[in-house]
Coordinates of C-alpha atoms and ligand atoms in Angstrom, one line a residue:
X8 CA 92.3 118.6 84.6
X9 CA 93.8 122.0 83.2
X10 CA 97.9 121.7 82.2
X11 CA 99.9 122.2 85.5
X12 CA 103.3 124.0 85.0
X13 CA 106.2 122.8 87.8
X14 CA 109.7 124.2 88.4
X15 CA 112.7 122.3 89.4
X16 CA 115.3 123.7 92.2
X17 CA 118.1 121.2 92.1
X18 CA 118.9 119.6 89.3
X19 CA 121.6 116.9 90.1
X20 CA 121.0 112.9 89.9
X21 CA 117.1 112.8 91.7
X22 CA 116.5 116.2 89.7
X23 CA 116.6 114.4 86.5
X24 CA 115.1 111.5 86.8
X25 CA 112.0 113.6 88.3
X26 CA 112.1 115.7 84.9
X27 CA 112.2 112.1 82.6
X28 CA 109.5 110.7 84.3
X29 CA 106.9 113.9 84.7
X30 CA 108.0 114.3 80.9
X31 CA 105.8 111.0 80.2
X32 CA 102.5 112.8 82.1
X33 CA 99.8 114.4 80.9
X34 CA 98.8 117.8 82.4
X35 CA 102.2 118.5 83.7
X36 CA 104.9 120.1 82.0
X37 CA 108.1 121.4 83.6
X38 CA 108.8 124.6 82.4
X39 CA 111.6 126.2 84.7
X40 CA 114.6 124.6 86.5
X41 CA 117.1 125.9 88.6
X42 CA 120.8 124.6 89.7
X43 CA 124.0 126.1 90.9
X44 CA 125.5 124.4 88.9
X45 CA 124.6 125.4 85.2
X46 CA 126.7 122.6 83.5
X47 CA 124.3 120.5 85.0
X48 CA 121.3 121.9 82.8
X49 CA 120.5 119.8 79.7
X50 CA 119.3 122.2 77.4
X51 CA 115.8 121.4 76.1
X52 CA 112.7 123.5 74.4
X53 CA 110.4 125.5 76.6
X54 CA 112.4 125.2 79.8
X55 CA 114.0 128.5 81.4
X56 CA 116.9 127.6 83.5
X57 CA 118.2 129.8 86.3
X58 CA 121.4 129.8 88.9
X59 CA 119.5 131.6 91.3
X60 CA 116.5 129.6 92.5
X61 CA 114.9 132.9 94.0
X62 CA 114.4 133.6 89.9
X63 CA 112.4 130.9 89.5
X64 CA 109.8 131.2 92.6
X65 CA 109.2 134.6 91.1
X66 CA 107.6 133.3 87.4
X67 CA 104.0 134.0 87.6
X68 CA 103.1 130.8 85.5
X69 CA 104.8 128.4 88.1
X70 CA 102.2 126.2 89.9
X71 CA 104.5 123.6 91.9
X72 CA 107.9 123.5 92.3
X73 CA 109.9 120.4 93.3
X74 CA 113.1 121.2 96.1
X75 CA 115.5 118.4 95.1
X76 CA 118.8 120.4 96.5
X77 CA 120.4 118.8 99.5
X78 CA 118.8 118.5 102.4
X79 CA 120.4 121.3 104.9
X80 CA 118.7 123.4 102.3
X81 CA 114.9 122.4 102.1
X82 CA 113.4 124.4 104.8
X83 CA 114.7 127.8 103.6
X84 CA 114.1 127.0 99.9
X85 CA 110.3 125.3 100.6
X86 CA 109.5 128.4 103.0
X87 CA 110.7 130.9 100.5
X88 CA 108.5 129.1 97.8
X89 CA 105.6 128.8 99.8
X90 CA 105.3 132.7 100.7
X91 CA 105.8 133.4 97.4
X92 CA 102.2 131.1 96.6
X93 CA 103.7 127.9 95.1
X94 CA 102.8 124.8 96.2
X95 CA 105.9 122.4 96.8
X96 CA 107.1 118.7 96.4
X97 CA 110.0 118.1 99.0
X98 CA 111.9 115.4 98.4
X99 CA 113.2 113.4 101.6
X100 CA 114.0 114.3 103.9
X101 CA 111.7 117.3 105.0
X102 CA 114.5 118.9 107.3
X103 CA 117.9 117.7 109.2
X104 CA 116.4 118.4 112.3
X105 CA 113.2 118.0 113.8
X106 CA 112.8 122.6 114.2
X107 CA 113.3 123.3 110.2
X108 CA 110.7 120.4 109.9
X109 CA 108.1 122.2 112.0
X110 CA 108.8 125.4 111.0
X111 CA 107.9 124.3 107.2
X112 CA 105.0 122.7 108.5
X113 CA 103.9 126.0 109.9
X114 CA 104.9 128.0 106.6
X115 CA 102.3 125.3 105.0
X116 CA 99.3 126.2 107.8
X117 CA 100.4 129.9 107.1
X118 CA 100.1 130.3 103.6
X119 CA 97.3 127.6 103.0
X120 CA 99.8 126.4 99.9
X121 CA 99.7 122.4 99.2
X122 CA 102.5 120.7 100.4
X123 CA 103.5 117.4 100.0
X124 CA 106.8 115.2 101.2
X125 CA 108.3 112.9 98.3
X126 CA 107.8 109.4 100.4
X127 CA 107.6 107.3 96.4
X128 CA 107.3 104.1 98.9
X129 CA 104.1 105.2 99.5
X130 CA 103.2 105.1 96.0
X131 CA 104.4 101.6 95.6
X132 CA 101.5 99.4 94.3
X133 CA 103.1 96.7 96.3
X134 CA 103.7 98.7 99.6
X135 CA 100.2 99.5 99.1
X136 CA 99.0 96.4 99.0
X137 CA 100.3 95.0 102.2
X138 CA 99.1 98.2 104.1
X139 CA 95.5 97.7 102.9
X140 CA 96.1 94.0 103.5
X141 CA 97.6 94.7 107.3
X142 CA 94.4 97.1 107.9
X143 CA 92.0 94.6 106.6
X144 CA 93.5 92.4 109.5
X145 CA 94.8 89.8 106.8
X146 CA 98.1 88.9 108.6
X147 CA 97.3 89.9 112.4
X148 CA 99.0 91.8 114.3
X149 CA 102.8 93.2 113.4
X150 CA 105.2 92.6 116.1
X151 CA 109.0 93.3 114.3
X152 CA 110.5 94.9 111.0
X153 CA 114.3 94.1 110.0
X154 CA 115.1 96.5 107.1
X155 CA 118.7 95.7 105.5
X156 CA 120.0 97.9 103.6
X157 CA 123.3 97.6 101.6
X158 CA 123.9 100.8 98.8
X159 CA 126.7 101.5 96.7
X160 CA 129.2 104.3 97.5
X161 CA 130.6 104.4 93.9
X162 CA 128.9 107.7 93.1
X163 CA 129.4 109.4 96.5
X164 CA 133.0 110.4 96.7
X165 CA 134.4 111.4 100.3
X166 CA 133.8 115.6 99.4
X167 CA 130.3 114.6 98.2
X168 CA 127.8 116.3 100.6
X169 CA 126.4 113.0 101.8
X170 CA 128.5 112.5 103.9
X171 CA 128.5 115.7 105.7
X172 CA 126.1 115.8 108.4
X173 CA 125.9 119.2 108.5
X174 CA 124.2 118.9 104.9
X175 CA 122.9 115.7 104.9
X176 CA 121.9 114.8 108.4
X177 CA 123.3 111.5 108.2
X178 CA 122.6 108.3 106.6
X179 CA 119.6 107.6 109.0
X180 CA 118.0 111.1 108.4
X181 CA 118.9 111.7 104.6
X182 CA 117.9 107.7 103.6
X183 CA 116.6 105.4 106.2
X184 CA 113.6 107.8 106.7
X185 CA 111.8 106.2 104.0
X186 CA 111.7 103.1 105.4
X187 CA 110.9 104.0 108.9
X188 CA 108.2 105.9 107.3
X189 CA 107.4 102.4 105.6
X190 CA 106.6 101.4 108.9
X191 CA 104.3 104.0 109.9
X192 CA 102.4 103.4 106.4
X193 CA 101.6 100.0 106.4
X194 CA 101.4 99.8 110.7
X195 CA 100.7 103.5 112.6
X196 CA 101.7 103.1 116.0
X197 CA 102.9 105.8 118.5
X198 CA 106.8 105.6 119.0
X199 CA 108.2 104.6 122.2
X200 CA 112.0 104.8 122.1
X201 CA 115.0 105.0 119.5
X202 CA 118.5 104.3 119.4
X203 CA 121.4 103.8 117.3
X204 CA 124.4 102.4 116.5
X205 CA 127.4 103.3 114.1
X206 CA 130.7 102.6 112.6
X207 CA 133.0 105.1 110.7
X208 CA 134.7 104.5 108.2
X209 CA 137.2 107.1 109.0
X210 CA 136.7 110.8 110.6
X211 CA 134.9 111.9 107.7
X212 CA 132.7 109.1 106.9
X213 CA 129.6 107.2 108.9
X214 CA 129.3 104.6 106.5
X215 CA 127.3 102.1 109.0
X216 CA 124.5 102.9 110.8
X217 CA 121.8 101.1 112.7
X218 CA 118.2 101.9 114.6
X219 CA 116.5 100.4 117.1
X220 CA 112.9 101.2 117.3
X221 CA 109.9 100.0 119.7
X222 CA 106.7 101.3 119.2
X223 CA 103.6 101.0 121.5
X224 CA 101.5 97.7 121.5
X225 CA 105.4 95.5 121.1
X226 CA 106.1 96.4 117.5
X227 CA 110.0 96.0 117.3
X228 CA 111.9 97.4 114.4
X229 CA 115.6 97.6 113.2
X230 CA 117.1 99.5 110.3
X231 CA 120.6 98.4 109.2
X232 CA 122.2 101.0 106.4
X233 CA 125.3 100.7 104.6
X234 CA 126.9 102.7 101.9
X235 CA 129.6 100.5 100.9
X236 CA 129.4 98.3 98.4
X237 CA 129.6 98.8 94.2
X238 CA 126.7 99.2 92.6
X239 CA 126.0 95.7 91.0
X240 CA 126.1 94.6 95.0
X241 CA 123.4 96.4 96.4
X242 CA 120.5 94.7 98.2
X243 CA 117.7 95.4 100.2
X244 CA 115.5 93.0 102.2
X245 CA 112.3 94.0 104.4
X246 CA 111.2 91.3 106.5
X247 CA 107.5 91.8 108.8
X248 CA 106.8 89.5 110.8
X249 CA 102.9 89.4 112.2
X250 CA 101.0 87.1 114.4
X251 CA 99.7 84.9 111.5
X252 CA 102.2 85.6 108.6
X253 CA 105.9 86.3 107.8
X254 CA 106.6 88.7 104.4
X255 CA 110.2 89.4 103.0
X256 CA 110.0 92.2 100.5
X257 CA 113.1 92.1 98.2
X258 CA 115.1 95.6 96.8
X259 CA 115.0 98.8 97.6
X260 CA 112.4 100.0 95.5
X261 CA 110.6 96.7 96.6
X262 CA 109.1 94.7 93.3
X263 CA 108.1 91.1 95.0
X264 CA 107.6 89.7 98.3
X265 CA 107.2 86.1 99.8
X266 CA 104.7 85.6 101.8
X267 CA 103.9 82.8 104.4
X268 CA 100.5 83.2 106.1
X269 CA 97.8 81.5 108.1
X270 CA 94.4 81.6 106.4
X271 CA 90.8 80.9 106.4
X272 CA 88.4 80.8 103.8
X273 CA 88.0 84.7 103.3
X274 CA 91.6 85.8 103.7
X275 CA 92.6 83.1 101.5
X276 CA 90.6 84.5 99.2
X277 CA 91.6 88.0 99.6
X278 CA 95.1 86.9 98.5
X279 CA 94.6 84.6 95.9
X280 CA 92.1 86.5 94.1
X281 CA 95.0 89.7 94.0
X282 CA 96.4 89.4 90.6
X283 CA 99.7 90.1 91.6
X284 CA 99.9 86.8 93.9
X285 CA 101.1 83.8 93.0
X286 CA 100.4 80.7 95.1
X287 CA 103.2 78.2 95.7
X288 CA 101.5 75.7 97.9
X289 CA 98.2 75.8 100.3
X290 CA 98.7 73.2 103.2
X291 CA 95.8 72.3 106.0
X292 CA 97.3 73.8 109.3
X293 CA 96.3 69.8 111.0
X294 CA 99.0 69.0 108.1
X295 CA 101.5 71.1 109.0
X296 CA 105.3 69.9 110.1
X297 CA 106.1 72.0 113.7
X298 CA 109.7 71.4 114.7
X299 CA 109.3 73.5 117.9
X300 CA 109.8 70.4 119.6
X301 CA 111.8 67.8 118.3
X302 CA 110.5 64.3 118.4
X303 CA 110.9 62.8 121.4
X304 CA 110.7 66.2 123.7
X305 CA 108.9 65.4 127.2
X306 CA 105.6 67.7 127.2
X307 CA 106.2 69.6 130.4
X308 CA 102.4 71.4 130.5
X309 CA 99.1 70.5 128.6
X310 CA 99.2 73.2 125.9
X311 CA 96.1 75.8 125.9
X312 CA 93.1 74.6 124.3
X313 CA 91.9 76.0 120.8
X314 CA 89.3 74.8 118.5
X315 CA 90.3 73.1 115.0
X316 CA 89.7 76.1 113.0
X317 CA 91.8 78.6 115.8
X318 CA 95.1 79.6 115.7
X319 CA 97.0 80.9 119.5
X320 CA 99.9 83.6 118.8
X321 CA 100.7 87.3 120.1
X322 CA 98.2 86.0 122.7
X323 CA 95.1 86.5 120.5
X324 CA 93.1 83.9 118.9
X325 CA 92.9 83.9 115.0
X326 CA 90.8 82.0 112.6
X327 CA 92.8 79.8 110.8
X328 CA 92.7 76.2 109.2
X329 CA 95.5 76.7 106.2
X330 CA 98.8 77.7 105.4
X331 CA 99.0 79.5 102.1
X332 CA 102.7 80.3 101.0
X333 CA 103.2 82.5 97.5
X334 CA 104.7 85.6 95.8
X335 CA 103.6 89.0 95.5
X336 CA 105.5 90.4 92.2
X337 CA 104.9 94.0 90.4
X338 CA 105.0 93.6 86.9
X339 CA 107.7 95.8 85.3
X340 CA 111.2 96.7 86.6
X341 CA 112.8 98.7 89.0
X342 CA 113.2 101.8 86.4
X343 CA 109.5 101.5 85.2
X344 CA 107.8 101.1 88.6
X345 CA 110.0 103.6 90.1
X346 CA 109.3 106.4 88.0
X347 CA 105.5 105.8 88.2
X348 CA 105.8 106.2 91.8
X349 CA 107.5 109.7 91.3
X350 CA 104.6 110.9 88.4
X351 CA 101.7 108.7 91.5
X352 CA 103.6 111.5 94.0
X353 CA 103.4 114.4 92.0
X354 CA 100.0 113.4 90.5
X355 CA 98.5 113.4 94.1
X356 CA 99.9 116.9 94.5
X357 CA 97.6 117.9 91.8
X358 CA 94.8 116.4 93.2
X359 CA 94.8 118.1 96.1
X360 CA 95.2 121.5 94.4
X361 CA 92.0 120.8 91.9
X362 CA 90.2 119.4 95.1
X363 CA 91.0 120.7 98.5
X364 CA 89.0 117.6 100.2
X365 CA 91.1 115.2 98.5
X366 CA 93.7 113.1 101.1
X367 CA 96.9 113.5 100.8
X368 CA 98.9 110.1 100.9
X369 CA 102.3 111.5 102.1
X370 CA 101.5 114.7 104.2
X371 CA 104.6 117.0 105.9
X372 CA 103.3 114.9 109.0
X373 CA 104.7 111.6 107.7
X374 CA 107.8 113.2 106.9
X375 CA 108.0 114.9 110.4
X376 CA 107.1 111.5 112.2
X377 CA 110.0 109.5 110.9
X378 CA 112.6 112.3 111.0
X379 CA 111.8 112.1 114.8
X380 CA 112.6 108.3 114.6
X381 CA 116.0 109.1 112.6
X382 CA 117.2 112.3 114.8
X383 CA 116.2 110.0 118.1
X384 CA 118.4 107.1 116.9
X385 CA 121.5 109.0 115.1
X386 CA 121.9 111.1 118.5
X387 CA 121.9 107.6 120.2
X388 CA 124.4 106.6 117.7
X389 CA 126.6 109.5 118.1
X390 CA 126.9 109.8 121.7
X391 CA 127.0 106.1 121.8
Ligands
LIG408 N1 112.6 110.3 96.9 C1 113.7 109.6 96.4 O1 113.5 108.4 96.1 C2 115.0 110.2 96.3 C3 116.0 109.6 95.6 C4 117.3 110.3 95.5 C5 117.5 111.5 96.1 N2 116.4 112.1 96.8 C6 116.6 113.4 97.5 O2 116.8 114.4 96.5 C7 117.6 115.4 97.0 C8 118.8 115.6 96.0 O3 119.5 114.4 95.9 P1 120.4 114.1 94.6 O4 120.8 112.7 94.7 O5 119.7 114.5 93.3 O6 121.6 115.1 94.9 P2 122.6 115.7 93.8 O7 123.8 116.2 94.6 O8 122.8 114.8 92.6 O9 121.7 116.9 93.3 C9 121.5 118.1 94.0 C10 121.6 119.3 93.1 O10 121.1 120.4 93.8 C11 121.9 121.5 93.4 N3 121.8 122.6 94.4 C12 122.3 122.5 95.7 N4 122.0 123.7 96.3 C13 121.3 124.4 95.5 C14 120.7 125.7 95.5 N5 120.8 126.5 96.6 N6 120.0 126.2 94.4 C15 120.0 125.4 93.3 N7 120.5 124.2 93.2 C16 121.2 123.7 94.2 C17 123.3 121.0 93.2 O11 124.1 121.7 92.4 C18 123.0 119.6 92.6 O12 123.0 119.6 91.2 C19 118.1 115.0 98.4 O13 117.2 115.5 99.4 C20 117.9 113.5 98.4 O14 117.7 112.9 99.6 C21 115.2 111.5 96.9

């Protein structure tokens, strides 16, 4: 693979750690970077800086450039990129509203350039996983997601544009889209209805927010968000709940998950022989304590007949004669597996431009699809 050069517009927090982590790739070097703000430019060998982004998609040597501004500002900055022949890495969301979103899309189909949304979750070993898993049929079918959410507000002072929905679309559109987008990773399904639900903090700030989701085939999920707490507080559970297994995925860049699942001989196997499981216990099913009923309950109807090795639930009939309980961990922490998602993003960009048949994993489509979900649910919230 020949030596990609990539240009930064927006060089704030995200901005940053981007540059660290492509720093530590081969074939990429960032050569160009551009912020308003020129204080906000660590000065380092090779690397032209420039206020004016428009300087930057004019350098001839510039393959990709990465738009890490605010979000009211992607679709004029990744059109303007585009027509002038770069390819571009958006970062999240693609738009604040569903028309800037479909006109970048277009821009994209119009200029033939590669362009990719910055969904890291995707890129997540351990997101990964469960999606294969959930597409092998592993864990049946999903019915509900509960994503909570609890971030820090330390570093987001009331001016900050955050809070600005003009700017930043809100906390559903500028955050929560990547893990409604989660969702559509590990379980496609074609959306139904969403709404919302918020609290204020004051006039200025939406500081809580919640979306109600249903998809076709009765998958239920519900996204709380709050930016409230300090830092050291944060946390971030993702609980999926299938026919034949439960997981909780713990922080926000998710590093480990429990897992409680019905098995038989082959998906038993297709867990345990994942090296990032651990098993805590494997219990026959005919050994199992249910306390549906306590002891004692009259049994008002002759319960539906299954065979030893067949499990009932969601209405389907799954073979099962175990239940195998265990961790999922990633080795490495939050820092390490995080920026390897950001170089797995980028990297796939590359692909794609060295080989035009290669798949995208995060196309302008999946960033489209759960913008929809968070523009449905903030208008709910706001009109609520
Ligand atoms: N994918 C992820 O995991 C992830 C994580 C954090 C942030 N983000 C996204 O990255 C983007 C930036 O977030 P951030 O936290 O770095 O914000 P930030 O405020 O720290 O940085 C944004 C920078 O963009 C600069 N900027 C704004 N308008 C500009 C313009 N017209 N030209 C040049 N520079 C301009 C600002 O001066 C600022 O330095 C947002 O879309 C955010 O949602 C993504």
């Amino acid at each position: 693979m020949r030596v990609f050069n990539i240009g930064i517009i927006g060089y704030g927090g995200f901005g940053k750690f981007l540059h660290n982590a492509w720093n530590q790739m081969d074939h990429v070097q960032v050569t160009a970077i551009s912020d308003l703000n020129a204080s906000s430019f660590l000065h380092s060998d090779n690397v032209r800086f420039f206020t004016d982004w428009k300087q930057l998609i004019e350098l001839p040597d510039i393959d990709v450039i990465a738009i890490v501004t605010e979000p009211s500002t992607h679709k004029m900055i990744a059109k303007a990129c585009m027509d002038a022949g770069k390819h571009v890495l958006i970062e999240k969301p693609l738009a604040i509203n569903i028309a800037d979103a479909e006109e970048i899309i277009h821009c994209r189909d119009e200029t033939g350039m590669v362009a990719v949304i910055d969904f890291i979750m995707r890129f997540n070993p351990l997101i990964h996983l469960i999606q294969t898993l959930t597409k092998q049929g592993v864990f049946g079918v999903l019915r509900r997601v509960d994503v909570e959410n609890y971030a820090q507000d330390e570093q987001l002072p009331p001016e900050h544009w955050f809070w600005d929905p003009l700017r930043s679309g809100g906390i559903l559109i500028e955050h929560a889209v990547h893990f409604i987008d989660i969702v559509h990773f590990i379980s496609p399904a074609k959306l139904v209805a969403a709404h919302g639900f918020k609290h204020d903090r004051n006039p200025e700030q939406e500081d809580q927010i919640m979306a109600n989701v249903l998809y076709e085939g009765g998958l239920f999920t519900t996204h709380y968000h709050s930016f409230a707490r300090p830092g050291f507080f944060e946390s971030t559970t993702i609980k999926l709940s299938y026919d034949i297994a439960d997981i909780e995925l713990h922080g926000w860049i998710p590093l480990w998950a429990n897992i409680n699942v019905l098995v038989n001989e082959n998906t038993k196997s297709a867990i345990l022989s994942n090296p990032l499981f651990k098993s805590k216990s494997i219990v026959p099913i005919l050994q199992a304590t249910d306390e549906s009923r306590p002891k004692g309950w009259g049994i008002s109807s002759t319960s539906l007949e299954t065979n030893k090795d067949e499990v009932r639930s969601g209405g389907l009939i799954y073979q099962a004669d175990e239940i195998l309980t265990g961790t999922f961990r990633l080795p490495g922490s939050k820092q390490e597996v995080y920026a390897d998602c950001v170089r797995s993003s980028l990297a796939d960009v590359l692909s794609k431009i060295e080989n035009t048949s290669h798949e995208l994993l995060a196309p302008l489509e999946s960033g489209l699809r759960s913008l929809e979900v968070a523009v449905l649910a903030t208008d709910s919230a706001r009109n609520c």
